Every structure is written in C-alpha cells, then in structure tokens.
Coordinates of C-alpha atoms and ligand atoms in Angstrom, one line a residue:
X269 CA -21.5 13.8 39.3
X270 CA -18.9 16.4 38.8
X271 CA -20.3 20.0 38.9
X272 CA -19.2 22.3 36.3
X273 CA -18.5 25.7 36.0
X274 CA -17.0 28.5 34.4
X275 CA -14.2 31.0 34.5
X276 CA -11.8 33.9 33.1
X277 CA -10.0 34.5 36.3
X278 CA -6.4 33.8 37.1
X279 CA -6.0 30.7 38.2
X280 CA -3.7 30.2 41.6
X281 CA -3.2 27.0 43.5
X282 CA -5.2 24.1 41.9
X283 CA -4.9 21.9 38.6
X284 CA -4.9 23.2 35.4
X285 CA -5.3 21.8 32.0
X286 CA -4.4 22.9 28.7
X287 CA -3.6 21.3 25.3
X288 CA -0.3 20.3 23.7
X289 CA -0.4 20.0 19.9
X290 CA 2.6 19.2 17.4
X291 CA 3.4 20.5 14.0
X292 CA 4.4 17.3 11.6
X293 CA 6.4 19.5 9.6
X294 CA 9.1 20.5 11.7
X295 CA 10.5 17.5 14.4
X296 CA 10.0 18.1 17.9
X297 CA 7.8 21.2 17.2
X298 CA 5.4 21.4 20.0
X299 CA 2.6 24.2 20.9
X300 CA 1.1 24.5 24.4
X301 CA -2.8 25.6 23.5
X302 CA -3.9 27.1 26.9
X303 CA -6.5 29.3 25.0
X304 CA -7.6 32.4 27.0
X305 CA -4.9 31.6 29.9
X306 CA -0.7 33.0 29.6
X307 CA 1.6 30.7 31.2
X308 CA 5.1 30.8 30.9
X309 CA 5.8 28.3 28.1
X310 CA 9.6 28.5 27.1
X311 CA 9.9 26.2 30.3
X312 CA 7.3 24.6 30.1
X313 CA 8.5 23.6 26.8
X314 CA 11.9 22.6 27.8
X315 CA 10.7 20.4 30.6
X316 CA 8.1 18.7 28.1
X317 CA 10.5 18.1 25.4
X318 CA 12.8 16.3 28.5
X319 CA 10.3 14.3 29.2
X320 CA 9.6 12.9 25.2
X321 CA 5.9 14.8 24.8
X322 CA 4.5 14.1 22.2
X323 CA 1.6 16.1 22.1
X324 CA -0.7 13.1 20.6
X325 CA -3.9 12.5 21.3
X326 CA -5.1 10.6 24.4
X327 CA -1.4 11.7 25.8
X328 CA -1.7 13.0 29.3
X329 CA 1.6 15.1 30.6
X330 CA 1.7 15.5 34.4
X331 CA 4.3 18.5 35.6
X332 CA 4.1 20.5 39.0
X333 CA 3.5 23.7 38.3
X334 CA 5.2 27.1 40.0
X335 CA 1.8 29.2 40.5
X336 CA -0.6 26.4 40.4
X337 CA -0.4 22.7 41.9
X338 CA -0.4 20.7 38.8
X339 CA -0.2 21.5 35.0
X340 CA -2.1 18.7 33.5
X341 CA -1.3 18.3 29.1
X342 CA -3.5 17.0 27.1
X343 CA -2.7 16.1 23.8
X344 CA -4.3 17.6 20.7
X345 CA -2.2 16.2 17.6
X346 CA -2.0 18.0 14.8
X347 CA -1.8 21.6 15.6
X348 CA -4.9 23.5 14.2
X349 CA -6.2 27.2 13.7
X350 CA -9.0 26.1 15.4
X351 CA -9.4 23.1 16.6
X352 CA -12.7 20.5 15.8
X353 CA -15.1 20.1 18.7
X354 CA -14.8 16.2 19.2
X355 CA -10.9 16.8 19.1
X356 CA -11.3 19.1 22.3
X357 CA -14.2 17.0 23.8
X358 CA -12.2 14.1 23.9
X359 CA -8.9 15.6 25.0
X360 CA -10.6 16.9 27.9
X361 CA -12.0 13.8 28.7
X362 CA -8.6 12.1 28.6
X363 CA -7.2 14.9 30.7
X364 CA -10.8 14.0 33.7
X365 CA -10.3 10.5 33.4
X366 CA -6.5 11.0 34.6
X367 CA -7.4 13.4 36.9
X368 CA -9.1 10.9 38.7
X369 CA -8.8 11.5 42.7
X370 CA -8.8 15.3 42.5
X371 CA -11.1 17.5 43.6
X372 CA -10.6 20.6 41.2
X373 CA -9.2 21.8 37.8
X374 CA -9.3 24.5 35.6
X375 CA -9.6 23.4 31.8
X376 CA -8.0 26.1 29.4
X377 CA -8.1 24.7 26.2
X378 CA -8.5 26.5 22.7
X379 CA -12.3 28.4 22.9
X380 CA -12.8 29.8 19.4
X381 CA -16.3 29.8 20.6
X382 CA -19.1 28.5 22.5
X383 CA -19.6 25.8 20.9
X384 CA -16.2 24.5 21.7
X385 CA -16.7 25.9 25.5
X386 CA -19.6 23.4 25.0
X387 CA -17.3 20.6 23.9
X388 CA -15.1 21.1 26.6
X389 CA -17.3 20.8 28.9
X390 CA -19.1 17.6 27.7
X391 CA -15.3 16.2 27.0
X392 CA -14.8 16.3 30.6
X393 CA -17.8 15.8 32.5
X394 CA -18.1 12.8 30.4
X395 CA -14.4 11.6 31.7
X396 CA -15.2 12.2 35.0
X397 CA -17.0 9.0 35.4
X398 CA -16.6 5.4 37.5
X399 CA -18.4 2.6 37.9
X400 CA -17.7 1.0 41.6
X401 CA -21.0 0.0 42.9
X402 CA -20.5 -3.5 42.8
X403 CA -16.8 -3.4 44.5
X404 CA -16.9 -4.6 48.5
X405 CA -13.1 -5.1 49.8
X406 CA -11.5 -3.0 46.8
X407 CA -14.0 0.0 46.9
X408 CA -11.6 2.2 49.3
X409 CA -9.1 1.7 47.3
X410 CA -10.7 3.3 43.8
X411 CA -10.1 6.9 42.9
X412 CA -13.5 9.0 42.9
X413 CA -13.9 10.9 39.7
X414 CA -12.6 14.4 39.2
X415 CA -15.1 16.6 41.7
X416 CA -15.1 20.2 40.2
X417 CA -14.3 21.2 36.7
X418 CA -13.7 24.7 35.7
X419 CA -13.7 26.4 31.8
X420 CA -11.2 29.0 31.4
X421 CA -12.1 31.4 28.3
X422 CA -13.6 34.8 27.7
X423 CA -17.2 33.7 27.5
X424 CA -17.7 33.0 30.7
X425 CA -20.5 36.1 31.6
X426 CA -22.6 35.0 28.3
X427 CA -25.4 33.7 28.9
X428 CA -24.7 30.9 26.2
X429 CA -22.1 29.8 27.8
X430 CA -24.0 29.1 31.1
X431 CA -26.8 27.7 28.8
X432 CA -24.1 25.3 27.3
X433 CA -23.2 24.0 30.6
X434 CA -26.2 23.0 31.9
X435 CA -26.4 21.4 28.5
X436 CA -23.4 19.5 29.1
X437 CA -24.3 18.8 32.7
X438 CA -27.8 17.3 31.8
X439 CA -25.8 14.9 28.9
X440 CA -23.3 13.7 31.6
X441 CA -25.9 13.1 33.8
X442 CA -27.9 10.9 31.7
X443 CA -24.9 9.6 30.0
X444 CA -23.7 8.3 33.2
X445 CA -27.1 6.7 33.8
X446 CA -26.9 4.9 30.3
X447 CA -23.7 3.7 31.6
X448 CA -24.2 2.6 34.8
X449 CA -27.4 0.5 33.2
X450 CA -25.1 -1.4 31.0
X451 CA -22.7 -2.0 33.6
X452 CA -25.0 -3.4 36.0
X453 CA -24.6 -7.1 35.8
X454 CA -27.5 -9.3 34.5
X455 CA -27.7 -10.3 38.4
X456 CA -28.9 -7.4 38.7
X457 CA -30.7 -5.8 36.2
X458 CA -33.5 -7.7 34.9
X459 CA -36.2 -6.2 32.7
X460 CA -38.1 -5.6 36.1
X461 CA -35.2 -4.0 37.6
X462 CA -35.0 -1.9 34.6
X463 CA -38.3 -0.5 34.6
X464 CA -38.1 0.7 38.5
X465 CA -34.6 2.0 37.8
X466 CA -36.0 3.8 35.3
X467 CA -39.3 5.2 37.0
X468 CA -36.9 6.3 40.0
X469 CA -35.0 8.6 37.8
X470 CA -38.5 10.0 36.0
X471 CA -39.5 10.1 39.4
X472 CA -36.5 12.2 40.8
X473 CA -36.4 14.2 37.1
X474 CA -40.0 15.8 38.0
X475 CA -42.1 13.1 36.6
X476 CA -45.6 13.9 35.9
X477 CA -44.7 18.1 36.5
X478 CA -41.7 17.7 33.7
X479 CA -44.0 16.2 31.3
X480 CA -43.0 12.6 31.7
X481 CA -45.1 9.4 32.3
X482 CA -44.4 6.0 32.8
X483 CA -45.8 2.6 32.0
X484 CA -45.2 -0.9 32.1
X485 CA -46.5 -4.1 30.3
X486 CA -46.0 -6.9 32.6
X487 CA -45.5 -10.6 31.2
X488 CA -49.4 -11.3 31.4
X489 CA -50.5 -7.9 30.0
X490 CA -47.3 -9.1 27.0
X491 CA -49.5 -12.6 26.6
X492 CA -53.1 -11.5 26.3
X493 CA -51.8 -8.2 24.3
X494 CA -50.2 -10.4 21.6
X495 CA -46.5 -9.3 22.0
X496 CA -45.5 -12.5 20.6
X497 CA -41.5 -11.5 20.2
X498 CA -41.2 -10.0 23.4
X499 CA -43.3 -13.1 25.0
X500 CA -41.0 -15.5 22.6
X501 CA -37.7 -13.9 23.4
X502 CA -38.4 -13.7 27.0
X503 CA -40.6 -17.3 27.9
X504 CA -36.9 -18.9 28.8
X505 CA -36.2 -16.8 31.8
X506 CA -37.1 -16.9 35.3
X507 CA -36.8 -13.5 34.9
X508 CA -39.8 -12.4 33.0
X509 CA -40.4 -9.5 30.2
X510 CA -41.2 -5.8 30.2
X511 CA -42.2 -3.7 27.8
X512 CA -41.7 0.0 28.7
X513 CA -42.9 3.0 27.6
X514 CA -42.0 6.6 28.7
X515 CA -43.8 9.6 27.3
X516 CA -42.1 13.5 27.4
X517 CA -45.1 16.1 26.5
X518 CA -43.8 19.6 26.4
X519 CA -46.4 22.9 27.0
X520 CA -45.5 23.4 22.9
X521 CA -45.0 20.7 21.0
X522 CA -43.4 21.3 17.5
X523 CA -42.0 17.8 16.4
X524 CA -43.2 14.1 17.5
X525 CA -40.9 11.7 17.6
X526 CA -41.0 8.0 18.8
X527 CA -37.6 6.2 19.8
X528 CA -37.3 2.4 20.1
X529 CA -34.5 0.6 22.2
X530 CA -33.3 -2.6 22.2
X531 CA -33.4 -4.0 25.6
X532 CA -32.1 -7.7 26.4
X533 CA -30.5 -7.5 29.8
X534 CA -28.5 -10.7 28.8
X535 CA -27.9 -12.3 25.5
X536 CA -26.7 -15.8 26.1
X537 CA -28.1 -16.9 22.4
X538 CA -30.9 -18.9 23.8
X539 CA -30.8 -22.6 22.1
X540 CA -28.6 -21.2 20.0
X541 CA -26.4 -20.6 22.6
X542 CA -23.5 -18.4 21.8
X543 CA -20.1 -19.5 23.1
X544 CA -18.9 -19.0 26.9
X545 CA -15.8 -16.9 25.7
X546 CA -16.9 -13.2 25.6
X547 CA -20.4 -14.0 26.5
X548 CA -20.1 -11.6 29.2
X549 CA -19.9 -8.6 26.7
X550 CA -23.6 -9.9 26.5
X551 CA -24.8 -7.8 29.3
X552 CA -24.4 -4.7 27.1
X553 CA -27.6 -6.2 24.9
X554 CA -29.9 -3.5 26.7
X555 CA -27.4 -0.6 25.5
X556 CA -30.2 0.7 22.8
X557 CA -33.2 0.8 25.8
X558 CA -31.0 2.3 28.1
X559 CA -30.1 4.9 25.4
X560 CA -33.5 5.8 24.6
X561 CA -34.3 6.5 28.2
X562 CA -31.5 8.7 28.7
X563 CA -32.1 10.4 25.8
X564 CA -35.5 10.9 26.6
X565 CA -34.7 12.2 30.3
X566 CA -32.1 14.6 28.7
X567 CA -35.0 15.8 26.2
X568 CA -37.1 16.5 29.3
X569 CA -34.8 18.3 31.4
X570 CA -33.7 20.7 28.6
X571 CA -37.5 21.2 28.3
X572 CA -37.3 20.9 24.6
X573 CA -40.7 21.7 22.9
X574 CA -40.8 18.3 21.4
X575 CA -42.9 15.2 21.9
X576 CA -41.0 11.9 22.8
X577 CA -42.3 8.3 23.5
X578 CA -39.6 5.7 24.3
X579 CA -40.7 2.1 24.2
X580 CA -37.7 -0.4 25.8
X581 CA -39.1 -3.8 24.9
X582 CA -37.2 -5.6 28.0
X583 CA -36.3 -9.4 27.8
X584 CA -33.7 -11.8 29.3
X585 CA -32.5 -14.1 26.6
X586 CA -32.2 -17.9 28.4
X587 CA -31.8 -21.5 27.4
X588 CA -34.9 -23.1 29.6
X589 CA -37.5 -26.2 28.8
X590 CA -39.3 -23.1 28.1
X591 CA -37.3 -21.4 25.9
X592 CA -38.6 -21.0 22.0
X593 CA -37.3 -23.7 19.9
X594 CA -35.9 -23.3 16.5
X595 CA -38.8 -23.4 14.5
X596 CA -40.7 -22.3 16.7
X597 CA -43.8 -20.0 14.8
X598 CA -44.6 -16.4 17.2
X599 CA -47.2 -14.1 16.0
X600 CA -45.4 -9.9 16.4
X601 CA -47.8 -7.7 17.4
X602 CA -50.3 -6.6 14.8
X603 CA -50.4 -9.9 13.2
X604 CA -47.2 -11.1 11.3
X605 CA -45.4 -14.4 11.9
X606 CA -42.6 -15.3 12.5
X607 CA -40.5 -18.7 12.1
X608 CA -37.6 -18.8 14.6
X609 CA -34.8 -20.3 12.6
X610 CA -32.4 -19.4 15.1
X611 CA -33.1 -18.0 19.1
X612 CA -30.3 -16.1 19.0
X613 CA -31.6 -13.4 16.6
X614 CA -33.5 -11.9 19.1
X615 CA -33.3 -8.5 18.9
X616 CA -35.0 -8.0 16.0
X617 CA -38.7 -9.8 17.5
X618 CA -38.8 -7.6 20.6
X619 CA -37.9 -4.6 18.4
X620 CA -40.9 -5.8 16.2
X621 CA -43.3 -5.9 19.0
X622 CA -42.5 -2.2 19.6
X623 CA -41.7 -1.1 16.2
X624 CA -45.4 -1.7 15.4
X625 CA -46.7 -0.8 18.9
X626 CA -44.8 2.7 18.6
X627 CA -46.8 3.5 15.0
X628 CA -49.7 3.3 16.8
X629 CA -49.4 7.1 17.4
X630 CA -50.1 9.2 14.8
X631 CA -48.6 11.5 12.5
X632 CA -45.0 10.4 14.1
X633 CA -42.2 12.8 12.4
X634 CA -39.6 9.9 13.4
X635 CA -39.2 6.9 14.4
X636 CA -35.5 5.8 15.5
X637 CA -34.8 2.2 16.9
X638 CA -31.3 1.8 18.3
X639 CA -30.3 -1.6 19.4
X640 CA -27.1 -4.0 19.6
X641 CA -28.1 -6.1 16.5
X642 CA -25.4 -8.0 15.0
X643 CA -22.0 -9.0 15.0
X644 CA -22.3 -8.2 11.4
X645 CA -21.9 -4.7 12.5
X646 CA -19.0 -4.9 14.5
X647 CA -17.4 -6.9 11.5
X648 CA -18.7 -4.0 9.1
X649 CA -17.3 -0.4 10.8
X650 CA -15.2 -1.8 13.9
X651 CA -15.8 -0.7 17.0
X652 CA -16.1 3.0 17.5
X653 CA -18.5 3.7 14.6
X654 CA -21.9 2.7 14.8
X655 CA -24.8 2.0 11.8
X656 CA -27.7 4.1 10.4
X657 CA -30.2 2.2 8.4
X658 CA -33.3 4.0 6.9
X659 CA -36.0 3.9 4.4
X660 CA -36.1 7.8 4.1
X661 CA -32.7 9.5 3.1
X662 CA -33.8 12.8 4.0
X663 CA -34.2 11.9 7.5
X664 CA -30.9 9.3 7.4
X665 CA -29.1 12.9 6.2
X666 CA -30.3 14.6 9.4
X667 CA -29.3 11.9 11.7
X668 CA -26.0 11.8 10.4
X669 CA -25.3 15.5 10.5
X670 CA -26.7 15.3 14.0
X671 CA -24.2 13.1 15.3
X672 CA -21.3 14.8 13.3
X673 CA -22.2 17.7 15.7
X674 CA -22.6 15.7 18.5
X675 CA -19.2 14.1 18.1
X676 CA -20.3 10.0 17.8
X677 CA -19.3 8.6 14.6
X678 CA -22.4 7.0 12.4
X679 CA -21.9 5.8 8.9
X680 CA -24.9 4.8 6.4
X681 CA -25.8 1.6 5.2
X682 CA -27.6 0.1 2.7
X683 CA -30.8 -2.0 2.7
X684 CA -30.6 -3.6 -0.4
X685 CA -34.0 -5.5 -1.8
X686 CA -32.7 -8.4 -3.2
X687 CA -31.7 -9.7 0.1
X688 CA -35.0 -9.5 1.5
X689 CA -36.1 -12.8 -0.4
X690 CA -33.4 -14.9 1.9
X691 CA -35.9 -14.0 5.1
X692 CA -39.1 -15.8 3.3
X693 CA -40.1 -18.9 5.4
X694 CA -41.6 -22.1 4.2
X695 CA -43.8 -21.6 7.5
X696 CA -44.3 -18.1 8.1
X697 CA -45.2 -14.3 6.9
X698 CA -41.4 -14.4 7.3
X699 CA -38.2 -16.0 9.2
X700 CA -35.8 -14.3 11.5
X701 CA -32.4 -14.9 10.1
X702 CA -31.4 -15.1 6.3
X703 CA -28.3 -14.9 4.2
X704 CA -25.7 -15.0 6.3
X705 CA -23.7 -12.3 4.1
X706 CA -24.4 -8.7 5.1
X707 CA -25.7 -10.0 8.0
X708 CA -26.1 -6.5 9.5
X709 CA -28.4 -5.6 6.2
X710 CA -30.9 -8.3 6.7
X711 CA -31.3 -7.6 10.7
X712 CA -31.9 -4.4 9.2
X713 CA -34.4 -5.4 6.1
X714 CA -36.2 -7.9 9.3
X715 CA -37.1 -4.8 11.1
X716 CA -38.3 -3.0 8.0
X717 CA -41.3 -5.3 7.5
X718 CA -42.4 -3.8 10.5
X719 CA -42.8 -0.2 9.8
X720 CA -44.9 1.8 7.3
X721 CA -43.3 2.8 4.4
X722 CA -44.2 6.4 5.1
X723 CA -43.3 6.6 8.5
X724 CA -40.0 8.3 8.6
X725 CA -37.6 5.3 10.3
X726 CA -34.2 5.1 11.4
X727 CA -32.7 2.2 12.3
X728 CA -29.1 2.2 14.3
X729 CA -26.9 -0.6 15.0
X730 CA -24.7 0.3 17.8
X731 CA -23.5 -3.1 18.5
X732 CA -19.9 -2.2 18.4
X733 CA -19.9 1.0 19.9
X734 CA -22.1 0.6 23.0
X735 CA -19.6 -1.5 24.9
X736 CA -15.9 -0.9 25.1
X737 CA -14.0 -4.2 25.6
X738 CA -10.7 -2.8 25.2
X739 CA -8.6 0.4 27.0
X740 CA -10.4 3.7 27.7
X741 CA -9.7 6.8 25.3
X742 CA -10.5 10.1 25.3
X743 CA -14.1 10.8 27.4
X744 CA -15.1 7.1 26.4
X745 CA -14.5 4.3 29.8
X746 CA -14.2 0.7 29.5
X747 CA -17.8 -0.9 29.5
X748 CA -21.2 0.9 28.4
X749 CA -20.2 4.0 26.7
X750 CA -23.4 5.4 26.5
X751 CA -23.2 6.4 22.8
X752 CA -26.4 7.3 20.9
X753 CA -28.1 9.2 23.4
X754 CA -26.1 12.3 22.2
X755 CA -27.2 12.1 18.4
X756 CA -30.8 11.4 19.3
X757 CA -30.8 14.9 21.5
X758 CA -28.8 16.9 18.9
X759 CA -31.7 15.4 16.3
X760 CA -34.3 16.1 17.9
X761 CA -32.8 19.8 19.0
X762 CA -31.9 20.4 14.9
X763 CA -35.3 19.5 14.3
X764 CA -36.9 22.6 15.7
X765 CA -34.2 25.2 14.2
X766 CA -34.4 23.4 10.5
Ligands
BES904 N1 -26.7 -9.2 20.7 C1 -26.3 -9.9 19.6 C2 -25.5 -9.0 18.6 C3 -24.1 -8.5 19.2 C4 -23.0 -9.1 18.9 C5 -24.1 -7.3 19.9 C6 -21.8 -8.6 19.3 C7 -22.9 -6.9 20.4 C8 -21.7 -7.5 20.1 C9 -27.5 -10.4 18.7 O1 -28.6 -10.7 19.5 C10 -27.0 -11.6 18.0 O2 -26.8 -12.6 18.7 N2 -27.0 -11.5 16.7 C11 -26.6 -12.6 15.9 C12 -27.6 -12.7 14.7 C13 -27.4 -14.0 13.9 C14 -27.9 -15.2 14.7 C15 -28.3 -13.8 12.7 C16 -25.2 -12.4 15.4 O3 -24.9 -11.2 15.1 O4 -24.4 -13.3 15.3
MN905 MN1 -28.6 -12.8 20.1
ZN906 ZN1 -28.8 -9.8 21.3

C-alpha cells in the first residue's frame, strides 16, 4: 500500500505531477493545470509541444525537471474551469500507474475543492497497485508500485482534507483486496480459501472490537439447511461450497442494509460447459462477493453508523459425475424450485439461496446483490459500465447518483413483465434460463422471484466491468478492477445525510 499525504509546500528534488489539458478551438493550444503549484511553463511548453503532447487523457508526458527530478503530465482533455472529479481521479491514476518503481511524488492537479483533493487522492492510490504474488523467476524484475504520494493544494491544514485521505486510503486498501481476490487463480482461491482470506482481514481490521463478525456455512450445514442452489451449483467440485456471512454493527445504527455477492471462484459452465477460449476470464465469477466484503470492511473502518450484513454465497462451478444435470429439479432456500435447464446459469441459484436467506432480517432499508451475471450485460453497455436492476425506483435513483459521485459508471435497466412467462417450467415453481433475448433482463426478473416486493432491492450486473481483459487506463489495471465496492460505500454514506 502507498501511504498518502498532503502538502502546500514547495516542492524541491522529487517527482511532480500536474495536468496538461488542450483547448479544441485553437490547434496546438495546450494548458499546464498544476493547481496551487507555479512552475515555469513557457518552457515547459515549448519542450511539450517538441515532443507532440497532446494533453489527452490517459497521456503520460515524462520531462526532467530543473528544481525537481521528474515533471510527470498527465493528460486532462478538454480544458475546463473546473475540472470533473472522475476526470482528475483517473488522470492521477494514469500518472501512479506510470510512476511505477518510484518512491515519491507530489500530485498538483486542479483543487477547486476538497472533494477533488479527494479524487486525487483515490485517482492515485488506486494506480498505485500490482499484482505479483504468483510471479517466481520474473518477480525481481517487476516495478513495485508508486511508494509515497503527496497532494499539493491549499487545503492541506483542513481537517476535511485529512478526513478525505483516510477516506481514500481505506478505498484503496480494500479496493486492492477486491483485486487481489479476483486475481487469485481458482488454484488458489476456492470458496474455503475465500472465507479464511476474508476472516484474516476482519481479523486484522479489529474484528469483533470494530463491530464485525464472521460466519461460515460449510457444505453439510448448506445440505441439511436446504441451500439447494448453493448445494446444486457447487455438488461438481472437489472443492466444496461456502456460504459467508459478515455482519458490521456500529454503536448508532441509523440505516440497515443487506449486500449480496456473487461468488463462483471459477465458472467453467458446468455440463454446459462454456468454451476453452476465454474461459480463464472465468476466475473473475467471484468479483460481486469479493466486492461486498470490501465494501463492507471499508464501511467498518470509516465507522459509519450503519448496519451491514454481507452474504458471499461461494461455489466452484465444475463438470463432475456429480455435477447437476440439465433438468435437474433443486429446491432454493425457503421452498421454491427450480428446473436447471442449463448449469451454466449459475449465478442466479446461489444468489437465490442468499437473496432469501438475507430477508430473513428484518426491516432491511436495502438490499443490493452485485454479481457477474450475464454475457448479456457485457453485450448491453460494453465493458466499463455496469447494470442496476431494481423493483423500487426510488432506491435505483440513489444508487445511481451514488456512483455518479463515486466515479463508476451504472446505467438502469428494465425488468420488463412480459418476459417473466419465458422462465415458467413444465417441472418446477420456475426454470433458470428463458428467452434468450434480453438475456441480462431475465437473469434479472430470475432473481426477482426471490425477494419481497417491499423490500427495497437492487440488483447490479457488473459482468463487464469487474474484469479488464484489455490495456489498463486511468486508475483501473488489467484484471479485477474492483468496481462496485465504491458506489455501495458512497450509498450507504448518502444514506445518512439524505
Ligand atoms: N459468469 C457468467 C456470466 C459472465 C459472462 C460474466 C461473461 C462475465 C463475463 C454466467 O454464469 C453465465 O455463464 N451466464 C450465461 C447465462 C446463460 C446460460 C443464460 C451467459 O451469460 O451466457
Ligand atoms: Mn455461468
Ligand atoms: Zn457465472
């Protein structure tokens, strides 16, 4: 973990950072954004126009400097006023992840206020992340991430400020965690390796003296407590199911809200097995637990005076003599069946289990599952934005203004009624695949049955999102992103000033 901290100071010797913007109206025009820091920019200018700066985003400009080491540009497009808070996070995460190797740098960037002191922070914490664990003869050669990052601007006695920091310290943290989780191959992280991952980090967070308590359903406690999806989904694997549950109680408790995770530590499709090309991505199928926990441990340490439970139902999705068949008939806890057209829509019966299990606490003011669900998703809004299903606007209109101000992109979707008909089974209470159209809707209309039409419910599909198969950008790595856990904190922290 990089430590952060802030400044106002000159800044001698070192790396420093600042933006580089463009105006589209006049060619060539570029504007070095070094906020509350003076540097001498006519040749700094000259030199970046020689070298073709282009002052786009995700552009990173490397030129010694005179006073200081390094003068590090990060590029901010359009020039702004003031510039948006995700524009700065993620420039400032560009400008960690390519400072890769150093120890130090000062970030002065464009600080209209705290909240973008905020931003900058989380920007570059965020980028200052790798994932090496599993490298033997290559590990000497990797670049550790940036060590110390600095925030130039003039709020650096407020108390805010510091406040924000720790803020953005405690996201990266647990951000990191979310990440690493994902990354972990399925080797090595089984639903039983998840669960003591996870009770190490309770356990290192404060456990039971920050309010946090852990449990765990082992396979025979699944069986004889009729978790029939968890039990179905998981009866293929050598590896056998978990279903865990973490609880945050604050002193004052003002909200309660329950969070849901999707938690296959590999997706090969079961009998419907899914093709060998790209079935790696498949160890990402646990992003939605491994956001719920992070989000939960981020809850704790900012000792928010809300209630959380997080359930991770945990299951490795195999092809076995054991495996469930298509056709196959499972009973969800609570009572409804289930006719298992096809193995491979998974997600949506351990989800069940703990959808129900989760409204066993009363007098919930949320419930929010996040979970990898379909391919559908990734087909409807691409890759970098994820889905937010719901059967109460009201709620659907906080989440989504959450995670405008938390920076991830979520867009609403529909859960229409008339598809709802193409999940009746000949068989069954219902099957768990239908129309094949709006695939993403029906995953979402499946998991719907489960919950009680007045419990407030969100339902995200962050299949796209959770796991970057392509080039890293901004604060974002290749591999588990970690996205979610910063709209489900910024929910459940608008939820005690609304
Ligand atoms: N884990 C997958 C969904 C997924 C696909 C996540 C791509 C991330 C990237 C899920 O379990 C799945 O296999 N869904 C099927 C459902 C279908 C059989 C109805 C799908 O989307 O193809
Ligand atoms: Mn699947
Ligand atoms: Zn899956």
């Amino acid at each position: 973990m990089s430590t952060l901290a802030l400044t106002d100071g000159a800044v001698t010797g070192g790396v420093i950072v600042v933006g580089l913007s463009f105006n589209p109206n006049k060619a060539s025009a570029l504007t070095i954004e070094s906020g509350t820091l003076t540097l001498d920019t006519r040749t700094l200018l000259a030199q970046l126009k020689e070298l073709g700066a282009t002052g786009k985003h995700d552009e990173i400009i490397k030129i010694p400097g005179t006073r200081t080491k390094l003068i590090v540009f990060t590029g901010l497009g359009q020039m702004q006023k003031v510039y948006a808070h995700e524009t700065l996070r993620r420039a400032a995460g560009a400008a960690a992840r390519a400072l890769a190797g150093s120890d130090e740098a000062t970030f002065a960037l464009p600080t209209a206020n705290i909240e973008a002191v905020a931003a900058i922070a989380e920007g570059a914490a965020l980028g200052a992340y790798a994932f090496d664990e599993f490298r033997g003869s290559t590990k000497s050669e990797r670049k550790l991430p940036l060590a110390k990052i600095a925030i130039h601007s003039k709020f650096s006695k407020k108390i805010e400020a510091k406040n924000a920091l720790k803020r953005a310290q405690i996201i990266a943290k647990y951000t990191h965690l979310v990440r690493d989780l994902i990354n972990t191959p399925p080797s090595h992280l089984t639903p039983d390796t998840f669960t003591k991952k996870i009770a190490a980090v309770v356990k290192s967070a404060g456990g039971a003296s920050a309010g946090l308590k852990v449990s765990v359903l082992n396979e025979k406690q699944l069986k004889s407590g009729g978790y029939g999806g968890i039990i179905g989904v998981g009866q293929g694997s050598a590896n056998p199911p978990r279903l865990l549950h973490i609880t945050y109680t604050p002193e004052k408790s003002l909200r309660k809200f329950a969070f849901v995770g999707k938690g296959i530590t590999f997706d090969t499709g079961g009998l419907a097995l899914k093709p060998a090309a790209g079935m790696e991505a498949m160890k990402s199928d646990m992003s939605g637990a491994a956001a719920v926990c992070g989000a939960i441990l981020a809850i704790a340490s900012l000792k928010l005076p809300v209630s959380i439970e997080a359930w991770a139902p945990l299951a490795e999705n195999m092809v076995s003599d054991n495996a469930t068949r298509p056709s196959d008939v499972i009973t969800i806890y609570g009572g409804k069946t289930v006719e298992v057209l096809n193995p491979d829509a998974e997600g949506r019966l351990v989800l069940a289990d703990a959808l129900v299990k989760a409204q066993e606490t009363k007098s919930l003011d949320g419930l929010v599952d996040v979970a990898t669900l379909t391919g559908a998703q990734v087909v409807a809004l691409g890759t970098r934005t994820s889905a937010v299903m719901t059967n109460n606007e009201a709620f659907s209109a906080q989440l989504l203004s959450a995670a405008t101000d938390s920076g991830e992109a979520f867009w609403p979707m529909p859960l229409p009624q008339e598809l709802r008909a193409s999940l009746d089974s000949p068989v069954a209470d219902l099957a768990n695949i239908g129309e094949r159209m709006g695939g993403m809707l029906v995953a979402g209309l499946f998991l719907k049955d489960f919950v009680k039409p007045e419990v407030p419910w969100l339902h995200l599909d962050i299949a796209g999102p959770a796991y970057n198969e392509s080039g890293a950008h901004g604060y974002t790595p290749v591999g588990g992103t970690g996205v979610a856990l910063r709209t489900l904190l910024r929910l459940v922290e608008n939820s005690i000033i609304r």
